[in-house]
Amino acid sequence: MALQTRRPGAPMTSAQRGRTSPRRLVEAVASGVLAAALLVWGLPLVAGASWSDIAGVLADLTLAQLALLAVVWQLGLWVHTVALAAAMPGLSHPRAYFLNLTGSAVSNVLPLGGAAGTALNYSTCRVWGFSTPVFLRWAIVTNIWDTLGKLVIPGVALLWLAADRTRSPGDLVSAALGSVVLLAVLVLLTWYAMRHDAIARSVGRAMDWVVSHLRPRRRRQRTAEGRRGSGWYAEQAEVFRRESAALVGAAWWRLTVGKASYAACQAMLLWLCLRVLGAEVSPAVAFAAFAAERVLSLAVLTPGATGVVEVGMTGMLVAFGVAPATAAASVLLYRAFVVGLEIPTGGAAMAWWLLRQRASRVSAPRGNISG
């Protein structure tokens, strides 16, 4: 049977929608079922506490305690804008906050939702007048710093536990040592990629090859018109590399301070969740659990790595001597802020922005759309 293809930009036929939509639906349902199973069945099993015990611990929360946790959560989101704004010159801190919140809201409800969140951020930035290269540079640079942070944090947790004279489980020691090696390799590769054109040129040449083989007629037409001929992507990749290196050279300290402050606020939020629910743990132990969350969040099989993170963090806290019900309740409370609350808050922010955009289109003269 012949394989049907679709022209770029052409609408999908009903048959093509039928092949893609059920698959995505099945993936979404399977991901949700897995997350629910890990939470409903796996969490009590790992913690060694029933749901009634966990609910009993959460019932002791007061409004004042919830308000304190909310303030720390919001503080983390705001200090994160230092890094986000630094990676895109011209991006204000309120807009950086908006991108972070709305992108996270989408990412947290879909399996492999990071791509959807990035696409949403891209469309928003385009409305604000930022070009595609500027957005791509923003996305790449901030993700590099995110990855570096997720490798640094386990190593810092190990050193803190050693200084705190707290016995560290072997898994944490292995993860921290491995993160040091991975961090060194990644830093060297990043430094080389930022300082030399070789990697950028190779990526650009690969794109030139793909474009020339997938759309040869369009390539020949553009070459005849003096646009995007052979080697165009390689040249643009070199320009992109140089501009990215200049950006990192000017903004690296704000990127580092913003990302580190954001991680510190989230770690403090986890420690406060443990404390307000009655767990007598040191900041070093709370930071070790936070380090585990950073690593486990890479498991994107479920929306926001839900289920995987809760089970892993709870198991680690129980191993450090935290009461089972308190450990599970603290993790759920923490994740309710850093994942759960971002969904309705980000959704409400996006709805407000869309309504504002619609009102601007109605009131503004033709061709003048306010961002």
Short mmCIF file of C-alpha atoms in Angstrom, two decimals:
data_model
loop_
_atom_site.label_atom_id
_atom_site.label_comp_id
_atom_site.label_asym_id
_atom_site.label_seq_id
_atom_site.Cartn_x
_atom_site.Cartn_y
_atom_site.Cartn_z
CA MET A 1 0.00 0.00 0.00
CA ALA A 2 1.37 3.41 -0.95
CA LEU A 3 2.40 5.73 1.86
CA GLN A 4 0.43 8.96 1.84
CA THR A 5 2.30 12.14 2.58
CA ARG A 6 1.16 15.66 3.35
CA ARG A 7 2.60 18.84 1.92
CA PRO A 8 4.09 21.20 4.52
CA GLY A 9 1.42 23.66 5.55
CA ALA A 10 -1.40 21.67 3.94
CA PRO A 11 -4.36 20.72 6.14
CA MET A 12 -4.50 17.18 7.44
CA THR A 13 -7.05 14.85 5.91
CA SER A 14 -9.52 12.95 8.05
CA ALA A 15 -7.59 9.74 7.40
CA GLN A 16 -4.34 11.34 8.59
CA ARG A 17 -6.01 12.73 11.68
CA GLY A 18 -7.39 9.27 12.36
CA ARG A 19 -3.90 7.79 12.36
CA THR A 20 -2.37 10.37 14.70
CA SER A 21 -5.11 11.36 17.14
CA PRO A 22 -5.85 7.87 18.55
CA ARG A 23 -2.15 7.27 19.12
CA ARG A 24 -1.77 10.51 21.04
CA LEU A 25 -4.93 9.79 22.99
CA VAL A 26 -3.68 6.32 23.93
CA GLU A 27 -0.31 7.75 25.00
CA ALA A 28 -1.98 10.41 27.13
CA VAL A 29 -4.35 7.92 28.76
CA ALA A 30 -1.58 5.39 29.40
CA SER A 31 0.61 8.10 30.90
CA GLY A 32 -2.20 9.27 33.17
CA VAL A 33 -2.99 5.72 34.27
CA LEU A 34 0.67 5.10 35.10
CA ALA A 35 0.89 8.31 37.13
CA ALA A 36 -2.32 7.47 39.01
CA ALA A 37 -1.14 3.91 39.72
CA LEU A 38 2.18 5.12 41.07
CA LEU A 39 0.48 7.63 43.32
CA VAL A 40 -2.52 5.61 44.51
CA TRP A 41 -0.81 2.26 44.88
CA GLY A 42 2.94 2.82 44.73
CA LEU A 43 3.26 5.75 47.13
CA PRO A 44 1.63 4.09 50.17
CA LEU A 45 3.54 0.89 49.43
CA VAL A 46 6.93 2.61 49.34
CA ALA A 47 6.14 4.84 52.30
CA GLY A 48 4.70 2.05 54.40
CA ALA A 49 1.69 4.20 55.37
CA SER A 50 -1.96 4.15 54.42
CA TRP A 51 -3.74 6.99 52.68
CA SER A 52 -5.74 7.67 55.83
CA ASP A 53 -2.50 8.19 57.76
CA ILE A 54 -1.17 10.53 55.05
CA ALA A 55 -4.43 12.49 55.00
CA GLY A 56 -4.30 12.79 58.78
CA VAL A 57 -0.91 14.48 58.60
CA LEU A 58 -2.10 16.91 55.91
CA ALA A 59 -5.19 17.76 57.96
CA ASP A 60 -3.00 19.50 60.54
CA LEU A 61 -2.00 22.24 58.08
CA THR A 62 -3.05 25.78 58.97
CA LEU A 63 -3.84 28.68 56.66
CA ALA A 64 -0.82 30.58 57.97
CA GLN A 65 1.47 27.67 57.06
CA LEU A 66 -0.04 27.42 53.57
CA ALA A 67 0.42 31.17 53.11
CA LEU A 68 4.10 30.90 54.09
CA LEU A 69 4.64 28.06 51.61
CA ALA A 70 2.86 30.03 48.88
CA VAL A 71 5.14 33.03 49.47
CA VAL A 72 8.28 30.88 49.14
CA TRP A 73 6.88 29.23 45.99
CA GLN A 74 6.17 32.61 44.40
CA LEU A 75 9.57 33.94 45.46
CA GLY A 76 11.20 31.08 43.59
CA LEU A 77 9.24 31.86 40.42
CA TRP A 78 10.21 35.52 40.59
CA VAL A 79 13.94 35.00 41.18
CA HIS A 80 13.91 32.58 38.24
CA THR A 81 13.03 35.49 35.98
CA VAL A 82 16.55 36.83 36.51
CA ALA A 83 17.91 33.94 34.44
CA LEU A 84 15.06 33.88 31.94
CA ALA A 85 15.31 37.61 31.21
CA ALA A 86 19.10 37.44 30.96
CA ALA A 87 18.87 34.81 28.20
CA MET A 88 16.62 37.02 26.04
CA PRO A 89 17.69 40.69 25.98
CA GLY A 90 14.59 42.86 25.93
CA LEU A 91 12.44 40.38 27.84
CA SER A 92 11.01 42.01 30.96
CA HIS A 93 10.78 40.18 34.27
CA PRO A 94 6.95 40.10 34.28
CA ARG A 95 6.97 38.57 30.80
CA ALA A 96 9.64 36.07 31.86
CA TYR A 97 7.42 35.13 34.79
CA PHE A 98 4.49 34.69 32.39
CA LEU A 99 6.50 32.44 30.06
CA ASN A 100 7.68 30.30 32.96
CA LEU A 101 4.22 29.87 34.44
CA THR A 102 2.29 29.22 31.22
CA GLY A 103 4.94 26.94 29.74
CA SER A 104 5.07 24.88 32.94
CA ALA A 105 1.28 24.64 33.04
CA VAL A 106 1.24 22.95 29.63
CA SER A 107 4.29 20.80 30.35
CA ASN A 108 2.77 19.48 33.58
CA VAL A 109 -0.42 18.13 32.00
CA LEU A 110 1.05 16.25 29.03
CA PRO A 111 3.50 13.35 28.72
CA LEU A 112 6.65 14.73 27.10
CA GLY A 113 4.96 18.08 27.64
CA GLY A 114 8.19 20.07 27.48
CA ALA A 115 7.88 20.36 23.71
CA ALA A 116 4.31 21.65 23.98
CA GLY A 117 5.35 24.18 26.61
CA THR A 118 8.20 25.38 24.41
CA ALA A 119 5.85 25.72 21.43
CA LEU A 120 3.48 27.83 23.54
CA ASN A 121 6.35 30.05 24.69
CA TYR A 122 7.49 30.44 21.08
CA SER A 123 4.10 31.60 19.85
CA THR A 124 3.88 34.06 22.75
CA CYS A 125 7.34 35.49 22.08
CA ARG A 126 6.54 35.89 18.40
CA VAL A 127 3.51 38.01 19.32
CA TRP A 128 5.80 40.13 21.50
CA GLY A 129 8.05 40.73 18.49
CA PHE A 130 11.00 38.44 19.26
CA SER A 131 12.51 36.66 16.26
CA THR A 132 12.83 32.91 15.89
CA PRO A 133 16.66 32.87 16.34
CA VAL A 134 16.32 34.95 19.52
CA PHE A 135 13.78 32.51 20.95
CA LEU A 136 15.81 29.45 19.95
CA ARG A 137 18.87 30.94 21.62
CA TRP A 138 16.79 31.60 24.76
CA ALA A 139 15.46 28.04 24.82
CA ILE A 140 18.86 26.44 24.23
CA VAL A 141 20.78 28.55 26.74
CA THR A 142 18.21 28.19 29.54
CA ASN A 143 17.99 24.43 28.96
CA ILE A 144 21.78 24.13 29.12
CA TRP A 145 21.77 25.88 32.48
CA ASP A 146 18.88 23.67 33.65
CA THR A 147 20.84 20.54 32.73
CA LEU A 148 23.98 21.82 34.41
CA GLY A 149 21.96 22.51 37.55
CA LYS A 150 20.47 19.02 37.61
CA LEU A 151 23.99 17.61 37.53
CA VAL A 152 25.44 20.03 40.09
CA ILE A 153 22.72 19.59 42.72
CA PRO A 154 23.35 15.88 43.52
CA GLY A 155 27.05 16.61 43.98
CA VAL A 156 26.27 19.51 46.32
CA ALA A 157 23.85 17.26 48.23
CA LEU A 158 26.57 14.65 48.75
CA LEU A 159 29.05 17.21 50.06
CA TRP A 160 26.41 18.70 52.37
CA LEU A 161 25.47 15.31 53.76
CA ALA A 162 29.14 14.53 54.38
CA ALA A 163 29.62 17.86 56.17
CA ASP A 164 26.41 17.26 58.14
CA ARG A 165 27.74 13.82 59.13
CA THR A 166 24.54 12.24 57.92
CA ARG A 167 24.74 8.70 56.61
CA SER A 168 24.09 8.79 52.87
CA PRO A 169 22.46 5.88 51.01
CA GLY A 170 24.70 4.27 48.41
CA ASP A 171 22.37 5.21 45.55
CA LEU A 172 22.76 8.90 46.34
CA VAL A 173 26.54 8.58 46.53
CA SER A 174 26.65 6.88 43.12
CA ALA A 175 24.32 9.43 41.56
CA ALA A 176 26.33 12.34 42.95
CA LEU A 177 29.66 10.94 41.78
CA GLY A 178 28.19 10.19 38.38
CA SER A 179 26.81 13.70 38.16
CA VAL A 180 30.27 15.15 38.74
CA VAL A 181 31.64 13.19 35.78
CA LEU A 182 28.69 14.08 33.56
CA LEU A 183 28.91 17.70 34.62
CA ALA A 184 32.60 17.90 33.70
CA VAL A 185 31.94 16.34 30.29
CA LEU A 186 28.96 18.61 29.61
CA VAL A 187 30.82 21.75 30.66
CA LEU A 188 33.72 20.89 28.37
CA LEU A 189 31.40 20.15 25.44
CA THR A 190 29.45 23.36 26.06
CA TRP A 191 32.65 25.39 26.28
CA TYR A 192 33.96 23.88 23.05
CA ALA A 193 30.65 24.38 21.23
CA MET A 194 30.52 28.01 22.33
CA ARG A 195 34.13 28.76 21.39
CA HIS A 196 34.43 26.96 18.03
CA ASP A 197 32.38 26.79 14.84
CA ALA A 198 33.01 23.08 14.19
CA ILE A 199 29.92 21.71 15.97
CA ALA A 200 27.64 24.49 14.71
CA ARG A 201 28.94 24.02 11.16
CA SER A 202 28.34 20.25 11.36
CA VAL A 203 24.76 20.77 12.53
CA GLY A 204 24.16 23.32 9.79
CA ARG A 205 25.56 21.02 7.11
CA ALA A 206 23.33 18.21 8.34
CA MET A 207 20.32 20.51 8.02
CA ASP A 208 21.45 21.53 4.52
CA TRP A 209 21.65 17.86 3.55
CA VAL A 210 18.21 17.07 4.99
CA VAL A 211 16.57 20.04 3.27
CA SER A 212 18.25 19.29 -0.06
CA HIS A 213 17.06 15.66 -0.04
CA LEU A 214 13.56 16.18 1.33
CA ARG A 215 12.66 19.22 -0.76
CA PRO A 216 15.07 19.38 -3.72
CA ARG A 217 12.68 21.33 -5.97
CA ARG A 218 12.14 24.03 -3.35
CA ARG A 219 15.88 24.15 -2.67
CA ARG A 220 16.68 24.66 -6.35
CA GLN A 221 14.05 27.39 -6.58
CA ARG A 222 15.47 29.24 -3.59
CA THR A 223 19.02 28.85 -4.91
CA ALA A 224 17.96 30.37 -8.25
CA GLU A 225 16.37 33.26 -6.37
CA GLY A 226 19.52 33.81 -4.31
CA ARG A 227 17.97 32.56 -1.08
CA ARG A 228 18.87 29.60 1.14
CA GLY A 229 21.06 27.81 -1.31
CA SER A 230 23.57 25.07 -0.52
CA GLY A 231 25.37 25.84 2.73
CA TRP A 232 22.81 28.39 3.92
CA TYR A 233 22.04 26.55 7.18
CA ALA A 234 25.75 25.98 7.84
CA GLU A 235 26.40 29.72 7.55
CA GLN A 236 23.42 30.57 9.75
CA ALA A 237 24.52 28.00 12.35
CA GLU A 238 27.91 29.71 12.63
CA VAL A 239 26.24 33.09 13.07
CA PHE A 240 23.90 31.59 15.67
CA ARG A 241 26.88 30.12 17.55
CA ARG A 242 28.74 33.42 17.66
CA GLU A 243 25.70 35.36 18.83
CA SER A 244 24.96 32.71 21.47
CA ALA A 245 28.55 32.83 22.72
CA ALA A 246 28.31 36.62 23.00
CA LEU A 247 25.05 36.29 24.94
CA VAL A 248 26.49 33.73 27.36
CA GLY A 249 29.63 35.81 27.82
CA ALA A 250 27.56 38.81 28.87
CA ALA A 251 24.83 37.05 30.86
CA TRP A 252 26.40 33.93 32.38
CA TRP A 253 26.48 35.33 35.90
CA ARG A 254 22.80 36.34 35.83
CA LEU A 255 21.92 32.95 34.38
CA THR A 256 23.82 31.23 37.18
CA VAL A 257 22.47 33.44 39.97
CA GLY A 258 18.88 33.14 38.71
CA LYS A 259 18.96 29.37 38.32
CA ALA A 260 20.78 28.83 41.62
CA SER A 261 18.37 31.10 43.50
CA TYR A 262 15.40 29.31 41.96
CA ALA A 263 16.78 25.92 43.06
CA ALA A 264 17.50 27.28 46.56
CA CYS A 265 13.90 28.51 46.91
CA GLN A 266 12.51 25.17 45.81
CA ALA A 267 14.78 23.30 48.22
CA MET A 268 13.68 25.66 51.01
CA LEU A 269 10.05 25.03 50.08
CA LEU A 270 10.57 21.27 50.46
CA TRP A 271 12.29 21.72 53.83
CA LEU A 272 9.45 23.96 55.04
CA CYS A 273 6.88 21.38 53.90
CA LEU A 274 8.66 18.81 56.02
CA ARG A 275 8.92 21.12 59.01
CA VAL A 276 5.33 22.37 59.06
CA LEU A 277 4.12 18.76 58.97
CA GLY A 278 6.26 17.82 61.94
CA ALA A 279 9.33 16.15 60.38
CA GLU A 280 12.54 16.77 62.32
CA VAL A 281 14.99 16.79 59.43
CA SER A 282 18.13 18.76 58.77
CA PRO A 283 18.38 21.06 55.74
CA ALA A 284 20.99 18.66 54.34
CA VAL A 285 18.50 15.78 54.26
CA ALA A 286 15.83 17.98 52.68
CA PHE A 287 18.33 19.09 50.04
CA ALA A 288 19.23 15.47 49.32
CA ALA A 289 15.55 14.72 48.67
CA PHE A 290 15.39 17.80 46.47
CA ALA A 291 18.40 16.51 44.53
CA ALA A 292 16.56 13.24 43.99
CA GLU A 293 13.58 15.18 42.66
CA ARG A 294 15.80 17.03 40.16
CA VAL A 295 17.12 13.73 38.80
CA LEU A 296 13.76 11.93 38.85
CA SER A 297 12.08 14.82 37.04
CA LEU A 298 13.96 13.70 33.94
CA ALA A 299 11.58 10.73 33.76
CA VAL A 300 9.01 12.23 31.41
CA LEU A 301 6.90 9.10 30.95
CA THR A 302 4.16 10.77 32.97
CA PRO A 303 3.01 14.41 32.97
CA GLY A 304 5.47 16.37 35.08
CA ALA A 305 7.08 13.02 36.05
CA THR A 306 4.13 12.66 38.43
CA GLY A 307 4.21 9.44 40.41
CA VAL A 308 7.84 8.70 39.66
CA VAL A 309 9.07 11.72 41.62
CA GLU A 310 6.70 11.27 44.56
CA VAL A 311 7.59 7.61 45.02
CA GLY A 312 11.34 8.24 44.73
CA MET A 313 11.42 11.22 47.08
CA THR A 314 9.26 9.49 49.68
CA GLY A 315 11.43 6.38 49.62
CA MET A 316 14.56 8.49 50.17
CA LEU A 317 13.05 10.45 53.07
CA VAL A 318 11.87 7.25 54.75
CA ALA A 319 15.39 5.84 54.33
CA PHE A 320 16.71 8.89 56.17
CA GLY A 321 14.40 8.19 59.11
CA VAL A 322 11.42 10.45 58.40
CA ALA A 323 8.10 9.00 59.60
CA PRO A 324 6.40 7.25 56.63
CA ALA A 325 3.12 9.17 56.67
CA THR A 326 4.91 12.48 57.23
CA ALA A 327 7.37 11.81 54.41
CA ALA A 328 4.61 11.02 51.92
CA ALA A 329 2.46 13.96 53.02
CA SER A 330 5.39 16.39 52.80
CA VAL A 331 6.29 15.27 49.29
CA LEU A 332 2.67 15.57 48.14
CA LEU A 333 2.42 19.04 49.65
CA TYR A 334 5.64 20.16 47.97
CA ARG A 335 4.62 18.77 44.60
CA ALA A 336 1.19 20.37 44.93
CA PHE A 337 2.96 23.73 44.81
CA VAL A 338 5.74 23.17 42.25
CA VAL A 339 3.60 21.12 39.84
CA GLY A 340 -0.08 21.17 40.80
CA LEU A 341 -0.63 24.89 41.40
CA GLU A 342 1.25 25.85 38.25
CA ILE A 343 -1.48 24.27 36.12
CA PRO A 344 -4.49 26.39 37.16
CA THR A 345 -2.35 29.48 37.77
CA GLY A 346 -0.65 29.23 34.38
CA GLY A 347 -3.93 28.40 32.68
CA ALA A 348 -5.61 31.44 34.22
CA ALA A 349 -2.67 33.65 33.16
CA MET A 350 -2.88 32.36 29.60
CA ALA A 351 -6.66 32.88 29.46
CA TRP A 352 -6.22 36.47 30.70
CA TRP A 353 -3.51 37.13 28.12
CA LEU A 354 -5.60 35.72 25.26
CA LEU A 355 -8.57 37.88 26.27
CA ARG A 356 -6.28 40.90 26.43
CA GLN A 357 -4.90 40.08 22.98
CA ARG A 358 -8.41 39.82 21.56
CA ALA A 359 -9.37 43.15 23.08
CA SER A 360 -6.22 44.74 21.65
CA ARG A 361 -6.99 43.46 18.16
CA VAL A 362 -10.48 44.91 18.35
CA SER A 363 -9.43 48.32 19.65
CA ALA A 364 -6.10 48.79 17.83
CA PRO A 365 -5.83 50.12 14.26
CA ARG A 366 -5.25 47.50 11.56
CA GLY A 367 -1.68 46.19 11.63
CA ASN A 368 -1.02 47.37 15.18
CA ILE A 369 -1.41 44.52 17.62
CA SER A 370 -0.30 45.13 21.17
CA GLY A 371 1.86 42.48 22.85
#
